[in-house]
PDB file of C-alpha atoms in Angstrom:
ATOM      1  CA  UNK A   1    -152.137 108.692 198.805  1.00 97.00           C
ATOM      2  CA  UNK A   2    -149.648 107.561 195.918  1.00 98.00           C
ATOM      3  CA  UNK A   3    -146.206 108.759 195.697  1.00 98.00           C
ATOM      4  CA  UNK A   4    -145.063 109.069 191.938  1.00 98.00           C
ATOM      5  CA  UNK A   5    -141.565 109.227 190.469  1.00 98.00           C
ATOM      6  CA  UNK A   6    -141.844 110.558 186.974  1.00 98.00           C
ATOM      7  CA  UNK A   7    -138.883 110.203 184.490  1.00 98.00           C
ATOM      8  CA  UNK A   8    -138.357 110.168 180.837  1.00 98.00           C
ATOM      9  CA  UNK A   9    -135.676 109.869 178.152  1.00 98.00           C
ATOM     10  CA  UNK A  10    -133.326 107.547 180.015  1.00 98.00           C
ATOM     11  CA  UNK A  11    -131.862 106.311 176.584  1.00 97.00           C
ATOM     12  CA  UNK A  12    -130.795 103.061 178.331  1.00 97.00           C
ATOM     13  CA  UNK A  13    -129.223 104.872 181.314  1.00 96.00           C
ATOM     14  CA  UNK A  14    -129.967 103.984 184.795  1.00 96.00           C
ATOM     15  CA  UNK A  15    -127.729 104.781 187.928  1.00 95.00           C
ATOM     16  CA  UNK A  16    -127.841 104.348 191.609  1.00 95.00           C
ATOM     17  CA  UNK A  17    -129.294 107.946 192.121  1.00 95.00           C
ATOM     18  CA  UNK A  18    -132.306 107.073 189.895  1.00 97.00           C
ATOM     19  CA  UNK A  19    -132.837 103.771 191.712  1.00 97.00           C
ATOM     20  CA  UNK A  20    -132.576 105.371 195.182  1.00 97.00           C
ATOM     21  CA  UNK A  21    -135.478 107.753 194.261  1.00 97.00           C
ATOM     22  CA  UNK A  22    -137.280 104.979 192.689  1.00 98.00           C
ATOM     23  CA  UNK A  23    -137.218 103.015 195.981  1.00 96.00           C
ATOM     24  CA  UNK A  24    -138.975 105.843 197.689  1.00 97.00           C
ATOM     25  CA  UNK A  25    -142.008 105.978 195.298  1.00 98.00           C
ATOM     26  CA  UNK A  26    -145.145 103.852 195.313  1.00 98.00           C
ATOM     27  CA  UNK A  27    -145.173 103.875 191.497  1.00 98.00           C
ATOM     28  CA  UNK A  28    -142.743 104.742 188.708  1.00 98.00           C
ATOM     29  CA  UNK A  29    -143.960 106.385 185.507  1.00 98.00           C
ATOM     30  CA  UNK A  30    -141.763 106.549 182.471  1.00 98.00           C
ATOM     31  CA  UNK A  31    -142.675 109.045 179.643  1.00 98.00           C
ATOM     32  CA  UNK A  32    -140.763 107.202 176.942  1.00 97.00           C
ATOM     33  CA  UNK A  33    -137.295 106.893 175.088  1.00 98.00           C
ATOM     34  CA  UNK A  34    -136.570 104.042 177.525  1.00 98.00           C
ATOM     35  CA  UNK A  35    -133.857 102.615 175.280  1.00 97.00           C
ATOM     36  CA  UNK A  36    -133.708  99.175 176.714  1.00 97.00           C
ATOM     37  CA  UNK A  37    -135.998  96.992 178.858  1.00 98.00           C
ATOM     38  CA  UNK A  38    -133.084  96.669 181.202  1.00 98.00           C
ATOM     39  CA  UNK A  39    -134.029 100.100 182.495  1.00 98.00           C
ATOM     40  CA  UNK A  40    -137.789  99.310 183.260  1.00 98.00           C
ATOM     41  CA  UNK A  41    -136.948  95.729 184.415  1.00 98.00           C
ATOM     42  CA  UNK A  42    -134.611  97.087 187.117  1.00 98.00           C
ATOM     43  CA  UNK A  43    -137.166  99.777 188.101  1.00 98.00           C
ATOM     44  CA  UNK A  44    -139.893  97.102 188.271  1.00 98.00           C
ATOM     45  CA  UNK A  45    -137.947  95.014 190.676  1.00 97.00           C
ATOM     46  CA  UNK A  46    -138.428  98.039 193.121  1.00 97.00           C
ATOM     47  CA  UNK A  47    -141.859  99.372 192.324  1.00 98.00           C
ATOM     48  CA  UNK A  48    -144.707  99.090 189.781  1.00 98.00           C
ATOM     49  CA  UNK A  49    -143.836 100.738 186.517  1.00 98.00           C
ATOM     50  CA  UNK A  50    -146.135 102.440 183.950  1.00 98.00           C
ATOM     51  CA  UNK A  51    -144.797 103.715 180.791  1.00 98.00           C
ATOM     52  CA  UNK A  52    -144.969 104.406 177.073  1.00 98.00           C
ATOM     53  CA  UNK A  53    -142.624 103.967 174.201  1.00 98.00           C
ATOM     54  CA  UNK A  54    -140.739 106.809 172.587  1.00 98.00           C
ATOM     55  CA  UNK A  55    -139.415 107.443 169.205  1.00 97.00           C
ATOM     56  CA  UNK A  56    -136.027 105.927 169.776  1.00 97.00           C
ATOM     57  CA  UNK A  57    -137.505 102.651 171.351  1.00 97.00           C
ATOM     58  CA  UNK A  58    -137.193  99.586 169.233  1.00 97.00           C
ATOM     59  CA  UNK A  59    -139.670  96.675 168.684  1.00 98.00           C
ATOM     60  CA  UNK A  60    -138.857  94.958 172.125  1.00 97.00           C
ATOM     61  CA  UNK A  61    -139.887  98.127 174.141  1.00 98.00           C
ATOM     62  CA  UNK A  62    -142.767  98.798 171.751  1.00 98.00           C
ATOM     63  CA  UNK A  63    -144.188  95.308 172.526  1.00 98.00           C
ATOM     64  CA  UNK A  64    -143.941  95.911 176.271  1.00 97.00           C
ATOM     65  CA  UNK A  65    -145.221  99.492 176.368  1.00 98.00           C
ATOM     66  CA  UNK A  66    -147.969 101.370 174.439  1.00 98.00           C
ATOM     67  CA  UNK A  67    -147.830 104.712 172.564  1.00 98.00           C
ATOM     68  CA  UNK A  68    -150.482 106.134 175.015  1.00 98.00           C
ATOM     69  CA  UNK A  69    -151.100 105.101 178.456  1.00 98.00           C
ATOM     70  CA  UNK A  70    -154.358 106.337 179.830  1.00 98.00           C
ATOM     71  CA  UNK A  71    -155.493 105.291 183.340  1.00 98.00           C
ATOM     72  CA  UNK A  72    -156.723 106.567 186.644  1.00 98.00           C
ATOM     73  CA  UNK A  73    -154.585 106.983 189.709  1.00 98.00           C
ATOM     74  CA  UNK A  74    -156.823 107.358 192.658  1.00 97.00           C
ATOM     75  CA  UNK A  75    -159.219 110.093 191.441  1.00 96.00           C
ATOM     76  CA  UNK A  76    -157.014 111.605 188.725  1.00 98.00           C
ATOM     77  CA  UNK A  77    -157.319 110.759 185.203  1.00 98.00           C
ATOM     78  CA  UNK A  78    -153.852 110.453 183.665  1.00 98.00           C
ATOM     79  CA  UNK A  79    -152.567 110.370 180.109  1.00 98.00           C
ATOM     80  CA  UNK A  80    -148.904 109.536 179.370  1.00 98.00           C
ATOM     81  CA  UNK A  81    -147.469 109.786 175.868  1.00 98.00           C
ATOM     82  CA  UNK A  82    -143.947 110.432 174.657  1.00 98.00           C
ATOM     83  CA  UNK A  83    -144.433 113.138 171.964  1.00 97.00           C
ATOM     84  CA  UNK A  84    -147.388 115.190 173.035  1.00 97.00           C
ATOM     85  CA  UNK A  85    -146.471 118.923 173.000  1.00 95.00           C
ATOM     86  CA  UNK A  86    -147.465 121.426 175.607  1.00 95.00           C
ATOM     87  CA  UNK A  87    -150.251 123.907 176.312  1.00 96.00           C
ATOM     88  CA  UNK A  88    -151.153 125.879 173.230  1.00 94.00           C
ATOM     89  CA  UNK A  89    -148.946 123.640 171.114  1.00 95.00           C
ATOM     90  CA  UNK A  90    -150.206 120.023 171.543  1.00 96.00           C
ATOM     91  CA  UNK A  91    -149.541 117.568 168.782  1.00 94.00           C
ATOM     92  CA  UNK A  92    -152.632 117.416 166.489  1.00 96.00           C
ATOM     93  CA  UNK A  93    -153.672 113.834 167.515  1.00 96.00           C
ATOM     94  CA  UNK A  94    -153.286 114.836 171.157  1.00 97.00           C
ATOM     95  CA  UNK A  95    -155.291 117.955 170.838  1.00 96.00           C
ATOM     96  CA  UNK A  96    -158.079 116.165 168.967  1.00 96.00           C
ATOM     97  CA  UNK A  97    -158.307 113.398 171.637  1.00 96.00           C
ATOM     98  CA  UNK A  98    -158.357 116.189 174.409  1.00 95.00           C
ATOM     99  CA  UNK A  99    -161.283 117.716 172.801  1.00 95.00           C
ATOM    100  CA  UNK A 100    -163.178 114.374 173.218  1.00 95.00           C
ATOM    101  CA  UNK A 101    -161.888 113.364 176.699  1.00 95.00           C
ATOM    102  CA  UNK A 102    -159.278 115.506 178.527  1.00 95.00           C
ATOM    103  CA  UNK A 103    -157.351 114.068 181.424  1.00 98.00           C
ATOM    104  CA  UNK A 104    -156.622 115.882 184.690  1.00 98.00           C
ATOM    105  CA  UNK A 105    -152.772 115.090 184.356  1.00 98.00           C
ATOM    106  CA  UNK A 106    -151.194 114.980 180.958  1.00 98.00           C
ATOM    107  CA  UNK A 107    -147.499 113.812 180.818  1.00 98.00           C
ATOM    108  CA  UNK A 108    -145.112 113.675 178.005  1.00 98.00           C
ATOM    109  CA  UNK A 109    -141.262 113.483 177.439  1.00 97.00           C
ATOM    110  CA  UNK A 110    -139.332 113.850 174.147  1.00 96.00           C
ATOM    111  CA  UNK A 111    -138.232 117.543 174.454  1.00 96.00           C
ATOM    112  CA  UNK A 112    -135.649 116.931 177.230  1.00 96.00           C
ATOM    113  CA  UNK A 113    -137.038 120.249 178.616  1.00 95.00           C
ATOM    114  CA  UNK A 114    -138.418 120.144 182.177  1.00 97.00           C
ATOM    115  CA  UNK A 115    -141.806 121.849 182.277  1.00 97.00           C
ATOM    116  CA  UNK A 116    -144.881 121.912 184.527  1.00 98.00           C
ATOM    117  CA  UNK A 117    -147.711 124.051 183.394  1.00 97.00           C
ATOM    118  CA  UNK A 118    -151.290 124.456 184.158  1.00 98.00           C
ATOM    119  CA  UNK A 119    -153.558 124.438 180.996  1.00 98.00           C
ATOM    120  CA  UNK A 120    -156.688 126.522 181.478  1.00 96.00           C
ATOM    121  CA  UNK A 121    -158.142 125.590 178.161  1.00 96.00           C
ATOM    122  CA  UNK A 122    -158.333 121.795 179.147  1.00 97.00           C
ATOM    123  CA  UNK A 123    -158.267 122.239 182.865  1.00 97.00           C
ATOM    124  CA  UNK A 124    -155.286 119.940 183.283  1.00 98.00           C
ATOM    125  CA  UNK A 125    -151.758 119.883 184.648  1.00 98.00           C
ATOM    126  CA  UNK A 126    -149.057 119.244 182.082  1.00 98.00           C
ATOM    127  CA  UNK A 127    -145.902 117.727 183.096  1.00 98.00           C
ATOM    128  CA  UNK A 128    -142.678 116.903 181.269  1.00 98.00           C
ATOM    129  CA  UNK A 129    -139.884 115.643 183.658  1.00 98.00           C
ATOM    130  CA  UNK A 130    -137.090 116.590 181.325  1.00 97.00           C
ATOM    131  CA  UNK A 131    -134.402 113.831 180.665  1.00 97.00           C
ATOM    132  CA  UNK A 132    -132.704 111.753 183.305  1.00 96.00           C
ATOM    133  CA  UNK A 133    -130.514 109.912 180.738  1.00 94.00           C
ATOM    134  CA  UNK A 134    -127.140 111.115 179.468  1.00 94.00           C
ATOM    135  CA  UNK A 135    -128.001 111.355 175.704  1.00 92.00           C
ATOM    136  CA  UNK A 136    -129.458 114.620 174.400  1.00 90.00           C
ATOM    137  CA  UNK A 137    -128.872 118.339 174.484  1.00 88.00           C
ATOM    138  CA  UNK A 138    -130.080 118.984 178.071  1.00 92.00           C
ATOM    139  CA  UNK A 139    -127.365 120.102 180.509  1.00 94.00           C
ATOM    140  CA  UNK A 140    -128.843 118.818 183.729  1.00 96.00           C
ATOM    141  CA  UNK A 141    -130.498 115.471 184.200  1.00 97.00           C
ATOM    142  CA  UNK A 142    -134.046 115.832 185.857  1.00 98.00           C
ATOM    143  CA  UNK A 143    -137.040 113.871 187.209  1.00 98.00           C
ATOM    144  CA  UNK A 144    -140.135 114.862 188.996  1.00 98.00           C
ATOM    145  CA  UNK A 145    -141.846 113.388 192.065  1.00 98.00           C
ATOM    146  CA  UNK A 146    -145.251 114.235 193.388  1.00 98.00           C
ATOM    147  CA  UNK A 147    -148.150 112.868 195.365  1.00 98.00           C
ATOM    148  CA  UNK A 148    -151.690 112.024 194.170  1.00 98.00           C
ATOM    149  CA  UNK A 149    -154.039 112.083 197.096  1.00 98.00           C
ATOM    150  CA  UNK A 150    -157.662 111.530 195.974  1.00 98.00           C
ATOM    151  CA  UNK A 151    -158.228 114.214 193.334  1.00 98.00           C
ATOM    152  CA  UNK A 152    -155.245 116.238 194.332  1.00 98.00           C
ATOM    153  CA  UNK A 153    -151.896 116.513 192.780  1.00 98.00           C
ATOM    154  CA  UNK A 154    -149.492 117.946 195.265  1.00 98.00           C
ATOM    155  CA  UNK A 155    -146.023 118.057 196.778  1.00 98.00           C
ATOM    156  CA  UNK A 156    -144.286 118.355 193.478  1.00 98.00           C
ATOM    157  CA  UNK A 157    -140.495 118.334 193.496  1.00 98.00           C
ATOM    158  CA  UNK A 158    -137.903 118.725 190.747  1.00 98.00           C
ATOM    159  CA  UNK A 159    -135.093 116.228 191.217  1.00 98.00           C
ATOM    160  CA  UNK A 160    -131.770 117.370 189.720  1.00 96.00           C
ATOM    161  CA  UNK A 161    -129.306 114.519 189.008  1.00 96.00           C
ATOM    162  CA  UNK A 162    -126.340 116.633 187.989  1.00 90.00           C
ATOM    163  CA  UNK A 163    -124.892 117.301 184.595  1.00 91.00           C
ATOM    164  CA  UNK A 164    -125.126 114.748 181.886  1.00 82.00           C
TER     165      UNK A 164
END
């Protein structure tokens, strides 16, 4: 059983509430627009961090994190990318890759819109944790936490961190 904290679009912001939830996870996954390695370095002091770079991330972050991060967590194939779209409206490169090899869990950020949706076409769970930073049009800062237990994705919780 692996407890995951999923966040995105920090835009260099990290606060004690995010760190408190990070300390409760087994792994922290960041879906891009990190802003500064200070964010992921601080998180990595608590737990292992997996992530991707986003469109606002500079060369330093891009050297540390890939555009796409595909891996297995227990029995679940995971794909994290920053700009990916959502069921029925995936970005072209994402859709073409899914036709070749679809994950069981697809994660993206970018939109600052919290969304969890099952995609029947690709038989996957799509997650976007919204944005937990203070930059952007979102009104409420959000993250997700959930558990991967073998091949099951369960115990999903939306974490609201208050207004930006």
